[in-house]
């Protein structure tokens, strides 16, 4: 929801032109408009409320839920064979991750699976949305690195490849989606917003 605040500091005496200042925080916007001049008296405060853009909120929620649900199988897949994933993916391509005791490449596999499952649940529900998006953005960022290290950029952005998509393309798209929710939160149709209203 956004609101417009009109703050005339003087009436009838200001010779300067109107100046606008815009303050932005998340999806809420407050716009303050004041007239420059020598103040003689202070006028009242007028607040004009604008309706929530429900088309934007609904489409954002659909993308959020879809990107959460579609991530679940990635976490489950790692739990099927964590040792194999650690041996053939983490160790050869992500060997820069700390792996001295008590950490190991298998530990990183379990951490990735946990981040993808917990993050997917949080994003789907819109609960702790930014933290959930951060965990998913991190794992998908490493997935992009893995695919690029394995097969290169494949002629991006004009290369035509045999499988009709770059190997890192799905992970990169996930990254962009999660980055959006990391920056903007879950929106009006989220548990975060519902809990905030109760406070």
PDB file of N, CA, C and O in Angstrom, residues 3-68:
ATOM      1  N   UNK A   3       1.034   5.684   0.210  1.00  0.00           N
ATOM      2  CA  UNK A   3       0.292   6.838   0.698  1.00  0.00           C
ATOM      3  C   UNK A   3       0.990   8.087   0.258  1.00  0.00           C
ATOM      4  O   UNK A   3       2.212   8.130   0.186  1.00  0.00           O
ATOM      5  N   UNK A   4       0.230   9.145  -0.032  1.00  0.00           N
ATOM      6  CA  UNK A   4       0.793  10.424  -0.453  1.00  0.00           C
ATOM      7  C   UNK A   4       0.584  11.433   0.656  1.00  0.00           C
ATOM      8  O   UNK A   4      -0.541  11.646   1.113  1.00  0.00           O
ATOM      9  N   UNK A   5       1.673  12.024   1.127  1.00  0.00           N
ATOM     10  CA  UNK A   5       1.612  13.008   2.195  1.00  0.00           C
ATOM     11  C   UNK A   5       1.869  14.378   1.608  1.00  0.00           C
ATOM     12  O   UNK A   5       2.887  14.589   0.961  1.00  0.00           O
ATOM     13  N   UNK A   6       0.970  15.330   1.809  1.00  0.00           N
ATOM     14  CA  UNK A   6       1.142  16.682   1.310  1.00  0.00           C
ATOM     15  C   UNK A   6       1.378  17.589   2.496  1.00  0.00           C
ATOM     16  O   UNK A   6       0.542  17.708   3.389  1.00  0.00           O
ATOM     17  N   UNK A   7       2.570  18.205   2.528  1.00  0.00           N
ATOM     18  CA  UNK A   7       2.967  19.007   3.668  1.00  0.00           C
ATOM     19  C   UNK A   7       3.227  20.443   3.238  1.00  0.00           C
ATOM     20  O   UNK A   7       4.362  20.838   3.020  1.00  0.00           O
ATOM     21  N   UNK A   8       2.222  21.281   3.075  1.00  0.00           N
ATOM     22  CA  UNK A   8       2.489  22.688   2.746  1.00  0.00           C
ATOM     23  C   UNK A   8       2.986  23.412   3.979  1.00  0.00           C
ATOM     24  O   UNK A   8       2.291  23.499   4.981  1.00  0.00           O
ATOM     25  N   UNK A   9       4.211  23.897   3.904  1.00  0.00           N
ATOM     26  CA  UNK A   9       4.803  24.547   5.066  1.00  0.00           C
ATOM     27  C   UNK A   9       4.405  26.008   5.160  1.00  0.00           C
ATOM     28  O   UNK A   9       4.572  26.635   6.210  1.00  0.00           O
ATOM     29  N   UNK A  10       3.929  26.578   4.074  1.00  0.00           N
ATOM     30  CA  UNK A  10       3.474  27.960   4.135  1.00  0.00           C
ATOM     31  C   UNK A  10       2.386  28.154   3.105  1.00  0.00           C
ATOM     32  O   UNK A  10       2.363  27.500   2.089  1.00  0.00           O
ATOM     33  N   UNK A  11       1.467  29.028   3.367  1.00  0.00           N
ATOM     34  CA  UNK A  11       0.367  29.262   2.451  1.00  0.00           C
ATOM     35  C   UNK A  11       0.423  30.688   1.938  1.00  0.00           C
ATOM     36  O   UNK A  11       0.392  31.643   2.716  1.00  0.00           O
ATOM     37  N   UNK A  12       0.514  30.855   0.629  1.00  0.00           N
ATOM     38  CA  UNK A  12       0.398  32.167   0.021  1.00  0.00           C
ATOM     39  C   UNK A  12       1.661  32.988  -0.038  1.00  0.00           C
ATOM     40  O   UNK A  12       1.706  34.007  -0.717  1.00  0.00           O
ATOM     41  N   UNK A  13       2.721  32.608   0.683  1.00  0.00           N
ATOM     42  CA  UNK A  13       3.921  33.436   0.714  1.00  0.00           C
ATOM     43  C   UNK A  13       5.106  32.805   0.009  1.00  0.00           C
ATOM     44  O   UNK A  13       6.093  33.473  -0.244  1.00  0.00           O
ATOM     45  N   UNK A  14       5.068  31.509  -0.267  1.00  0.00           N
ATOM     46  CA  UNK A  14       6.226  30.834  -0.862  1.00  0.00           C
ATOM     47  C   UNK A  14       6.406  31.212  -2.315  1.00  0.00           C
ATOM     48  O   UNK A  14       5.510  31.068  -3.130  1.00  0.00           O
ATOM     49  N   UNK A  15       7.581  31.745  -2.646  1.00  0.00           N
ATOM     50  CA  UNK A  15       7.848  32.130  -4.027  1.00  0.00           C
ATOM     51  C   UNK A  15       8.560  31.029  -4.795  1.00  0.00           C
ATOM     52  O   UNK A  15       8.668  31.089  -6.006  1.00  0.00           O
ATOM     53  N   UNK A  16       9.110  30.043  -4.092  1.00  0.00           N
ATOM     54  CA  UNK A  16       9.865  28.982  -4.766  1.00  0.00           C
ATOM     55  C   UNK A  16       8.947  27.991  -5.441  1.00  0.00           C
ATOM     56  O   UNK A  16       7.741  27.949  -5.219  1.00  0.00           O
ATOM     57  N   UNK A  17       9.544  27.164  -6.288  1.00  0.00           N
ATOM     58  CA  UNK A  17       8.787  26.133  -6.979  1.00  0.00           C
ATOM     59  C   UNK A  17       8.593  24.934  -6.062  1.00  0.00           C
ATOM     60  O   UNK A  17       9.400  24.701  -5.167  1.00  0.00           O
ATOM     61  N   UNK A  18       7.538  24.126  -6.279  1.00  0.00           N
ATOM     62  CA  UNK A  18       7.321  22.941  -5.448  1.00  0.00           C
ATOM     63  C   UNK A  18       8.458  21.943  -5.603  1.00  0.00           C
ATOM     64  O   UNK A  18       8.986  21.765  -6.702  1.00  0.00           O
ATOM     65  N   UNK A  19       8.813  21.326  -4.523  1.00  0.00           N
ATOM     66  CA  UNK A  19       9.840  20.278  -4.556  1.00  0.00           C
ATOM     67  C   UNK A  19       9.231  18.986  -4.032  1.00  0.00           C
ATOM     68  O   UNK A  19       8.471  19.002  -3.078  1.00  0.00           O
ATOM     69  N   UNK A  20       9.594  17.871  -4.683  1.00  0.00           N
ATOM     70  CA  UNK A  20       9.064  16.578  -4.271  1.00  0.00           C
ATOM     71  C   UNK A  20      10.197  15.711  -3.728  1.00  0.00           C
ATOM     72  O   UNK A  20      11.280  15.708  -4.273  1.00  0.00           O
ATOM     73  N   UNK A  21       9.893  14.986  -2.704  1.00  0.00           N
ATOM     74  CA  UNK A  21      10.843  14.019  -2.165  1.00  0.00           C
ATOM     75  C   UNK A  21      10.130  12.685  -2.062  1.00  0.00           C
ATOM     76  O   UNK A  21       9.021  12.616  -1.561  1.00  0.00           O
ATOM     77  N   UNK A  22      10.792  11.617  -2.526  1.00  0.00           N
ATOM     78  CA  UNK A  22      10.187  10.293  -2.505  1.00  0.00           C
ATOM     79  C   UNK A  22      11.018   9.371  -1.630  1.00  0.00           C
ATOM     80  O   UNK A  22      12.221   9.282  -1.791  1.00  0.00           O
ATOM     81  N   UNK A  23      10.361   8.714  -0.699  1.00  0.00           N
ATOM     82  CA  UNK A  23      11.037   7.761   0.178  1.00  0.00           C
ATOM     83  C   UNK A  23      10.459   6.394  -0.121  1.00  0.00           C
ATOM     84  O   UNK A  23       9.250   6.208  -0.124  1.00  0.00           O
ATOM     85  N   UNK A  24      11.332   5.393  -0.367  1.00  0.00           N
ATOM     86  CA  UNK A  24      10.867   4.070  -0.737  1.00  0.00           C
ATOM     87  C   UNK A  24      11.369   3.046   0.272  1.00  0.00           C
ATOM     88  O   UNK A  24      12.526   3.051   0.642  1.00  0.00           O
ATOM     89  N   UNK A  25      10.496   2.139   0.680  1.00  0.00           N
ATOM     90  CA  UNK A  25      10.875   1.049   1.587  1.00  0.00           C
ATOM     91  C   UNK A  25      10.062  -0.174   1.206  1.00  0.00           C
ATOM     92  O   UNK A  25       8.855  -0.206   1.419  1.00  0.00           O
ATOM     93  N   UNK A  26      10.711  -1.174   0.648  1.00  0.00           N
ATOM     94  CA  UNK A  26      10.004  -2.379   0.222  1.00  0.00           C
ATOM     95  C   UNK A  26       8.971  -2.034  -0.826  1.00  0.00           C
ATOM     96  O   UNK A  26       9.222  -1.351  -1.793  1.00  0.00           O
ATOM     97  N   UNK A  27       7.703  -2.504  -0.630  1.00  0.00           N
ATOM     98  CA  UNK A  27       6.649  -2.241  -1.593  1.00  0.00           C
ATOM     99  C   UNK A  27       5.825  -1.024  -1.218  1.00  0.00           C
ATOM    100  O   UNK A  27       4.894  -0.662  -1.929  1.00  0.00           O
ATOM    101  N   UNK A  28       6.145  -0.406  -0.089  1.00  0.00           N
ATOM    102  CA  UNK A  28       5.400   0.759   0.352  1.00  0.00           C
ATOM    103  C   UNK A  28       6.109   2.023  -0.095  1.00  0.00           C
ATOM    104  O   UNK A  28       7.322   2.109  -0.063  1.00  0.00           O
ATOM    105  N   UNK A  29       5.338   3.031  -0.484  1.00  0.00           N
ATOM    106  CA  UNK A  29       5.941   4.268  -0.937  1.00  0.00           C
ATOM    107  C   UNK A  29       5.237   5.433  -0.273  1.00  0.00           C
ATOM    108  O   UNK A  29       4.027   5.500  -0.237  1.00  0.00           O
ATOM    109  N   UNK A  30       6.035   6.342   0.251  1.00  0.00           N
ATOM    110  CA  UNK A  30       5.489   7.547   0.864  1.00  0.00           C
ATOM    111  C   UNK A  30       6.070   8.722   0.126  1.00  0.00           C
ATOM    112  O   UNK A  30       7.278   8.851   0.004  1.00  0.00           O
ATOM    113  N   UNK A  31       5.220   9.584  -0.395  1.00  0.00           N
ATOM    114  CA  UNK A  31       5.684  10.714  -1.175  1.00  0.00           C
ATOM    115  C   UNK A  31       5.321  11.991  -0.448  1.00  0.00           C
ATOM    116  O   UNK A  31       4.153  12.263  -0.181  1.00  0.00           O
ATOM    117  N   UNK A  32       6.333  12.778  -0.107  1.00  0.00           N
ATOM    118  CA  UNK A  32       6.105  14.017   0.620  1.00  0.00           C
ATOM    119  C   UNK A  32       6.289  15.192  -0.320  1.00  0.00           C
ATOM    120  O   UNK A  32       7.274  15.272  -1.038  1.00  0.00           O
ATOM    121  N   UNK A  33       5.321  16.103  -0.352  1.00  0.00           N
ATOM    122  CA  UNK A  33       5.377  17.258  -1.227  1.00  0.00           C
ATOM    123  C   UNK A  33       5.324  18.504  -0.360  1.00  0.00           C
ATOM    124  O   UNK A  33       4.419  18.676   0.444  1.00  0.00           O
ATOM    125  N   UNK A  34       6.323  19.382  -0.491  1.00  0.00           N
ATOM    126  CA  UNK A  34       6.366  20.594   0.317  1.00  0.00           C
ATOM    127  C   UNK A  34       6.645  21.780  -0.572  1.00  0.00           C
ATOM    128  O   UNK A  34       7.261  21.669  -1.617  1.00  0.00           O
ATOM    129  N   UNK A  35       6.179  22.971  -0.179  1.00  0.00           N
ATOM    130  CA  UNK A  35       6.429  24.190  -0.917  1.00  0.00           C
ATOM    131  C   UNK A  35       7.429  25.026  -0.131  1.00  0.00           C
ATOM    132  O   UNK A  35       7.284  25.227   1.072  1.00  0.00           O
ATOM    133  N   UNK A  36       8.477  25.466  -0.860  1.00  0.00           N
ATOM    134  CA  UNK A  36       9.552  26.222  -0.226  1.00  0.00           C
ATOM    135  C   UNK A  36       9.111  27.665  -0.030  1.00  0.00           C
ATOM    136  O   UNK A  36       8.507  28.280  -0.896  1.00  0.00           O
ATOM    137  N   UNK A  37       9.464  28.244   1.077  1.00  0.00           N
ATOM    138  CA  UNK A  37       9.134  29.642   1.343  1.00  0.00           C
ATOM    139  C   UNK A  37       9.322  29.951   2.806  1.00  0.00           C
ATOM    140  O   UNK A  37       9.647  29.074   3.595  1.00  0.00           O
ATOM    141  N   UNK A  38       9.112  31.160   3.201  1.00  0.00           N
ATOM    142  CA  UNK A  38       9.225  31.518   4.608  1.00  0.00           C
ATOM    143  C   UNK A  38       7.930  31.168   5.310  1.00  0.00           C
ATOM    144  O   UNK A  38       6.878  31.739   5.028  1.00  0.00           O
ATOM    145  N   UNK A  39       7.986  30.216   6.232  1.00  0.00           N
ATOM    146  CA  UNK A  39       6.744  29.770   6.854  1.00  0.00           C
ATOM    147  C   UNK A  39       6.182  30.816   7.809  1.00  0.00           C
ATOM    148  O   UNK A  39       6.878  31.396   8.612  1.00  0.00           O
ATOM    149  N   UNK A  40       4.874  31.012   7.681  1.00  0.00           N
ATOM    150  CA  UNK A  40       4.157  31.863   8.616  1.00  0.00           C
ATOM    151  C   UNK A  40       3.299  31.027   9.552  1.00  0.00           C
ATOM    152  O   UNK A  40       3.133  31.341  10.704  1.00  0.00           O
ATOM    153  N   UNK A  41       2.735  29.975   9.006  1.00  0.00           N
ATOM    154  CA  UNK A  41       1.955  29.072   9.820  1.00  0.00           C
ATOM    155  C   UNK A  41       2.000  27.688   9.187  1.00  0.00           C
ATOM    156  O   UNK A  41       2.327  27.549   8.018  1.00  0.00           O
ATOM    157  N   UNK A  42       1.681  26.655   9.925  1.00  0.00           N
ATOM    158  CA  UNK A  42       1.774  25.271   9.457  1.00  0.00           C
ATOM    159  C   UNK A  42       0.390  24.742   9.159  1.00  0.00           C
ATOM    160  O   UNK A  42      -0.512  24.847   9.987  1.00  0.00           O
ATOM    161  N   UNK A  43       0.244  24.168   7.972  1.00  0.00           N
ATOM    162  CA  UNK A  43      -1.041  23.598   7.598  1.00  0.00           C
ATOM    163  C   UNK A  43      -1.160  22.188   8.152  1.00  0.00           C
ATOM    164  O   UNK A  43      -0.195  21.593   8.629  1.00  0.00           O
ATOM    165  N   UNK A  44      -2.365  21.634   8.053  1.00  0.00           N
ATOM    166  CA  UNK A  44      -2.600  20.291   8.556  1.00  0.00           C
ATOM    167  C   UNK A  44      -1.985  19.245   7.651  1.00  0.00           C
ATOM    168  O   UNK A  44      -1.408  19.553   6.607  1.00  0.00           O
ATOM    169  N   UNK A  45      -2.112  17.978   8.029  1.00  0.00           N
ATOM    170  CA  UNK A  45      -1.548  16.847   7.297  1.00  0.00           C
ATOM    171  C   UNK A  45      -2.669  16.119   6.587  1.00  0.00           C
ATOM    172  O   UNK A  45      -3.654  15.734   7.210  1.00  0.00           O
ATOM    173  N   UNK A  46      -2.534  15.930   5.270  1.00  0.00           N
ATOM    174  CA  UNK A  46      -3.557  15.241   4.490  1.00  0.00           C
ATOM    175  C   UNK A  46      -2.969  13.942   3.969  1.00  0.00           C
ATOM    176  O   UNK A  46      -1.938  13.929   3.306  1.00  0.00           O
ATOM    177  N   UNK A  47      -3.608  12.823   4.258  1.00  0.00           N
ATOM    178  CA  UNK A  47      -3.145  11.505   3.830  1.00  0.00           C
ATOM    179  C   UNK A  47      -4.130  10.933   2.830  1.00  0.00           C
ATOM    180  O   UNK A  47      -5.323  10.849   3.109  1.00  0.00           O
ATOM    181  N   UNK A  48      -3.613  10.561   1.656  1.00  0.00           N
ATOM    182  CA  UNK A  48      -4.443   9.967   0.624  1.00  0.00           C
ATOM    183  C   UNK A  48      -3.979   8.529   0.420  1.00  0.00           C
ATOM    184  O   UNK A  48      -2.852   8.301   0.003  1.00  0.00           O
ATOM    185  N   UNK A  49      -4.802   7.547   0.727  1.00  0.00           N
ATOM    186  CA  UNK A  49      -4.431   6.136   0.610  1.00  0.00           C
ATOM    187  C   UNK A  49      -4.763   5.628  -0.786  1.00  0.00           C
ATOM    188  O   UNK A  49      -5.809   5.948  -1.345  1.00  0.00           O
ATOM    189  N   UNK A  50      -3.854   4.838  -1.353  1.00  0.00           N
ATOM    190  CA  UNK A  50      -4.058   4.222  -2.649  1.00  0.00           C
ATOM    191  C   UNK A  50      -4.257   2.731  -2.470  1.00  0.00           C
ATOM    192  O   UNK A  50      -3.680   2.115  -1.584  1.00  0.00           O
ATOM    193  N   UNK A  51      -5.080   2.125  -3.324  1.00  0.00           N
ATOM    194  CA  UNK A  51      -5.391   0.711  -3.214  1.00  0.00           C
ATOM    195  C   UNK A  51      -4.168  -0.145  -3.528  1.00  0.00           C
ATOM    196  O   UNK A  51      -3.320   0.228  -4.332  1.00  0.00           O
ATOM    197  N   UNK A  52      -4.117  -1.324  -2.886  1.00  0.00           N
ATOM    198  CA  UNK A  52      -3.068  -2.292  -3.185  1.00  0.00           C
ATOM    199  C   UNK A  52      -3.246  -2.822  -4.603  1.00  0.00           C
ATOM    200  O   UNK A  52      -4.372  -3.061  -5.046  1.00  0.00           O
ATOM    201  N   UNK A  53      -2.159  -2.989  -5.310  1.00  0.00           N
ATOM    202  CA  UNK A  53      -2.204  -3.558  -6.652  1.00  0.00           C
ATOM    203  C   UNK A  53      -2.304  -5.078  -6.525  1.00  0.00           C
ATOM    204  O   UNK A  53      -1.303  -5.781  -6.443  1.00  0.00           O
ATOM    205  N   UNK A  54      -3.530  -5.594  -6.522  1.00  0.00           N
ATOM    206  CA  UNK A  54      -3.733  -7.017  -6.276  1.00  0.00           C
ATOM    207  C   UNK A  54      -3.297  -7.874  -7.460  1.00  0.00           C
ATOM    208  O   UNK A  54      -2.963  -9.054  -7.279  1.00  0.00           O
ATOM    209  N   UNK A  55      -3.311  -7.316  -8.665  1.00  0.00           N
ATOM    210  CA  UNK A  55      -2.789  -8.069  -9.799  1.00  0.00           C
ATOM    211  C   UNK A  55      -1.312  -8.369  -9.614  1.00  0.00           C
ATOM    212  O   UNK A  55      -0.854  -9.493  -9.844  1.00  0.00           O
ATOM    213  N   UNK A  56      -0.568  -7.361  -9.180  1.00  0.00           N
ATOM    214  CA  UNK A  56       0.863  -7.544  -8.934  1.00  0.00           C
ATOM    215  C   UNK A  56       1.096  -8.505  -7.774  1.00  0.00           C
ATOM    216  O   UNK A  56       1.967  -9.386  -7.833  1.00  0.00           O
ATOM    217  N   UNK A  57       0.317  -8.346  -6.702  1.00  0.00           N
ATOM    218  CA  UNK A  57       0.500  -9.199  -5.527  1.00  0.00           C
ATOM    219  C   UNK A  57       0.156 -10.657  -5.839  1.00  0.00           C
ATOM    220  O   UNK A  57       0.848 -11.574  -5.393  1.00  0.00           O
ATOM    221  N   UNK A  58      -0.918 -10.870  -6.607  1.00  0.00           N
ATOM    222  CA  UNK A  58      -1.315 -12.237  -6.945  1.00  0.00           C
ATOM    223  C   UNK A  58      -0.293 -12.902  -7.853  1.00  0.00           C
ATOM    224  O   UNK A  58       0.087 -14.066  -7.637  1.00  0.00           O
ATOM    225  N   UNK A  59       0.163 -12.185  -8.873  1.00  0.00           N
ATOM    226  CA  UNK A  59       1.159 -12.769  -9.783  1.00  0.00           C
ATOM    227  C   UNK A  59       2.464 -13.052  -9.052  1.00  0.00           C
ATOM    228  O   UNK A  59       3.122 -14.068  -9.292  1.00  0.00           O
ATOM    229  N   UNK A  60       2.852 -12.165  -8.119  1.00  0.00           N
ATOM    230  CA  UNK A  60       4.062 -12.386  -7.325  1.00  0.00           C
ATOM    231  C   UNK A  60       3.914 -13.631  -6.455  1.00  0.00           C
ATOM    232  O   UNK A  60       4.847 -14.429  -6.322  1.00  0.00           O
ATOM    233  N   UNK A  61       2.731 -13.819  -5.866  1.00  0.00           N
ATOM    234  CA  UNK A  61       2.491 -14.986  -5.018  1.00  0.00           C
ATOM    235  C   UNK A  61       2.522 -16.275  -5.836  1.00  0.00           C
ATOM    236  O   UNK A  61       3.042 -17.305  -5.380  1.00  0.00           O
ATOM    237  N   UNK A  62       1.981 -16.248  -7.062  1.00  0.00           N
ATOM    238  CA  UNK A  62       1.990 -17.432  -7.921  1.00  0.00           C
ATOM    239  C   UNK A  62       3.427 -17.825  -8.261  1.00  0.00           C
ATOM    240  O   UNK A  62       3.803 -19.002  -8.196  1.00  0.00           O
ATOM    241  N   UNK A  63       4.257 -16.839  -8.601  1.00  0.00           N
ATOM    242  CA  UNK A  63       5.662 -17.114  -8.906  1.00  0.00           C
ATOM    243  C   UNK A  63       6.380 -17.640  -7.663  1.00  0.00           C
ATOM    244  O   UNK A  63       7.172 -18.601  -7.738  1.00  0.00           O
ATOM    245  N   UNK A  64       6.099 -17.033  -6.511  1.00  0.00           N
ATOM    246  CA  UNK A  64       6.756 -17.445  -5.261  1.00  0.00           C
ATOM    247  C   UNK A  64       6.417 -18.888  -4.918  1.00  0.00           C
ATOM    248  O   UNK A  64       7.299 -19.698  -4.598  1.00  0.00           O
ATOM    249  N   UNK A  65       5.137 -19.243  -4.968  1.00  0.00           N
ATOM    250  CA  UNK A  65       4.712 -20.606  -4.638  1.00  0.00           C
ATOM    251  C   UNK A  65       5.270 -21.601  -5.666  1.00  0.00           C
ATOM    252  O   UNK A  65       5.774 -22.671  -5.308  1.00  0.00           O
ATOM    253  N   UNK A  66       5.197 -21.241  -6.938  1.00  0.00           N
ATOM    254  CA  UNK A  66       5.719 -22.138  -7.973  1.00  0.00           C
ATOM    255  C   UNK A  66       7.208 -22.384  -7.830  1.00  0.00           C
ATOM    256  O   UNK A  66       7.680 -23.530  -7.927  1.00  0.00           O
ATOM    257  N   UNK A  67       7.965 -21.322  -7.580  1.00  0.00           N
ATOM    258  CA  UNK A  67       9.419 -21.463  -7.441  1.00  0.00           C
ATOM    259  C   UNK A  67       9.784 -22.222  -6.178  1.00  0.00           C
ATOM    260  O   UNK A  67      10.860 -22.832  -6.101  1.00  0.00           O
ATOM    261  N   UNK A  68       8.905 -22.211  -5.178  1.00  0.00           N
ATOM    262  CA  UNK A  68       9.150 -22.986  -3.968  1.00  0.00           C
ATOM    263  C   UNK A  68       8.859 -24.462  -4.164  1.00  0.00           C
ATOM    264  O   UNK A  68       9.686 -25.333  -3.848  1.00  0.00           O
TER     265      UNK A  68
END
